XYZ file of C-alpha atoms in Angstrom:
169
model
C 17.532 25.722 -25.478
C 17.966 28.408 -22.606
C 20.147 31.360 -23.647
C 22.305 33.021 -21.221
C 23.332 36.585 -21.185
C 23.776 39.828 -19.410
C 21.489 43.049 -19.034
C 22.942 46.361 -19.998
C 23.757 46.551 -16.161
C 25.505 43.486 -16.018
C 23.069 41.369 -14.159
C 22.944 37.490 -15.664
C 19.566 36.633 -17.526
C 18.434 33.515 -18.827
C 16.172 33.610 -22.008
C 13.712 30.501 -22.362
C 11.639 29.219 -24.957
C 7.922 29.360 -24.182
C 7.822 25.671 -23.787
C 10.727 25.787 -21.385
C 9.096 28.332 -19.477
C 5.662 26.657 -19.313
C 7.411 23.393 -18.331
C 9.113 25.184 -15.371
C 5.891 27.065 -14.289
C 3.911 23.767 -14.376
C 5.245 22.753 -11.149
C 3.172 25.669 -9.697
C -0.023 23.367 -10.574
C 1.565 20.409 -8.807
C 2.586 22.447 -5.734
C -1.094 23.588 -5.584
C -2.484 19.976 -5.762
C 0.156 19.024 -2.955
C -0.749 22.017 -0.704
C -4.495 20.779 -1.354
C -3.614 17.173 -0.332
C -1.631 18.377 2.576
C -4.677 20.527 3.760
C -6.988 17.590 3.381
C -4.712 15.171 5.415
C -4.443 18.091 8.273
C -8.288 18.462 8.242
C -8.758 14.673 8.865
C -6.013 14.879 11.560
C -7.967 17.736 13.156
C -11.223 15.796 12.949
C -9.998 12.401 14.080
C -10.583 10.577 10.846
C -6.987 10.424 10.346
C -4.448 9.203 13.163
C -0.589 9.499 13.264
C 1.426 6.833 14.877
C 4.727 7.583 17.095
C 7.588 5.764 15.951
C 7.268 3.604 19.094
C 3.802 2.654 17.811
C 4.799 2.261 14.334
C 7.404 -0.317 15.758
C 4.560 -2.286 17.586
C 2.584 -2.412 14.704
C 5.438 -3.958 12.390
C 6.341 -6.297 15.520
C 2.623 -7.566 15.796
C 1.794 -10.900 14.394
C -1.246 -9.235 12.583
C -2.300 -5.689 12.236
C -5.585 -6.641 14.031
C -3.534 -7.443 17.265
C -2.117 -3.954 17.308
C -5.174 -1.864 16.260
C -7.578 -3.573 18.836
C -5.054 -3.064 21.820
C -4.365 0.362 20.650
C -7.944 1.083 20.793
C -8.162 -0.723 24.363
C -10.630 -3.194 23.249
C -10.648 -6.664 24.767
C -11.279 -9.349 22.098
C -14.916 -10.215 23.738
C -15.835 -6.691 23.124
C -14.832 -6.553 19.694
C -16.510 -9.928 19.021
C -19.426 -8.702 20.554
C -19.560 -5.721 18.511
C -19.360 -7.608 15.178
C -21.454 -10.769 16.160
C -18.683 -13.307 16.067
C -17.105 -15.816 18.668
C -14.080 -14.413 20.580
C -12.224 -17.387 19.509
C -12.672 -16.395 15.694
C -11.227 -13.068 16.719
C -8.243 -14.653 18.397
C -7.589 -16.935 15.466
C -7.545 -13.905 13.087
C -5.176 -12.052 15.277
C -2.952 -14.906 15.770
C -2.774 -15.343 12.134
C -4.411 -19.082 11.513
C -7.327 -17.643 10.148
C -7.925 -14.767 7.707
C -11.435 -13.630 8.128
C -13.919 -12.701 5.044
C -13.911 -9.159 3.740
C -17.336 -8.530 5.391
C -15.954 -9.746 8.953
C -12.908 -7.303 8.282
C -14.917 -4.471 7.239
C -16.990 -4.630 10.359
C -13.936 -5.095 12.696
C -12.195 -1.998 10.492
C -15.617 0.150 11.469
C -15.458 -0.938 15.157
C -11.843 0.037 15.402
C -12.242 3.117 13.341
C -9.523 2.205 10.897
C -9.537 1.230 7.202
C -9.721 -2.239 5.689
C -6.167 -1.474 4.341
C -5.160 -1.168 8.082
C -6.142 -4.747 8.754
C -4.859 -6.490 5.688
C -1.629 -5.077 5.093
C 0.826 -8.211 4.481
C 4.150 -8.074 5.542
C 6.615 -8.582 2.915
C 8.200 -12.031 2.549
C 11.508 -10.596 3.180
C 10.535 -10.051 6.836
C 9.893 -13.454 7.677
C 13.176 -15.079 6.850
C 15.853 -14.128 4.442
C 16.880 -16.168 1.728
C 13.559 -18.135 2.053
C 11.516 -15.597 -0.878
C 10.007 -17.977 -3.669
C 9.135 -16.363 -6.900
C 5.361 -16.207 -7.239
C 3.453 -17.403 -10.252
C 1.743 -14.426 -11.913
C -1.667 -14.728 -13.476
C -0.243 -14.334 -17.004
C 1.796 -17.562 -16.017
C -1.027 -19.461 -14.636
C -3.429 -18.441 -17.388
C -1.262 -19.283 -20.329
C 1.321 -21.951 -19.254
C 4.128 -19.794 -20.182
C 6.938 -19.962 -17.792
C 9.477 -17.670 -19.826
C 8.762 -14.675 -22.211
C 8.106 -15.603 -25.607
C 7.361 -19.449 -24.704
C 4.541 -21.223 -26.265
C 1.615 -22.265 -23.794
C 1.196 -25.777 -23.091
C -2.387 -27.168 -23.183
C -2.996 -29.490 -20.389
C -3.707 -33.136 -21.568
C -2.850 -32.730 -25.055
C 0.241 -33.535 -27.107
C 2.274 -31.044 -28.861
C 1.518 -30.703 -32.804
C 4.490 -31.096 -34.953
C 5.616 -28.265 -37.282
C 4.797 -30.044 -40.309
C 1.234 -31.097 -39.032
C -1.405 -28.382 -40.459
């Protein structure tokens, strides 16, 4: 617990335990790590490996049917030029842009390389809440699917089996 007191000249001082002092000064390490990370991002911006979007571009990205549609147009590339670059049909690029097809990971990785973006930039899904308010349905989790449990603490139910009675052993 810190102790507040005054110096002989009347200045306010605080006396801390070593643990309290270390906890306060430990943030300097965090600040150094943050500064290193920020410098890395600034270097990526300077080299062109990282780009910033204006607020208008960010709005366009959010409004685009798919991220691919936005990034292809931002790179001033036609669907035909993109399809030629990765060796797929132009119609397939169109289907991915319209959201009727998703494309496999290899295709999306090739698209990302050609557009000089990360794969994550192509596959960021819009949250369900953006689609239509009130239509969000709870998702089944892996645990729910794997165990058959619908509520915490409930017992799993085996398919095509009858429950055992409590007296059966």
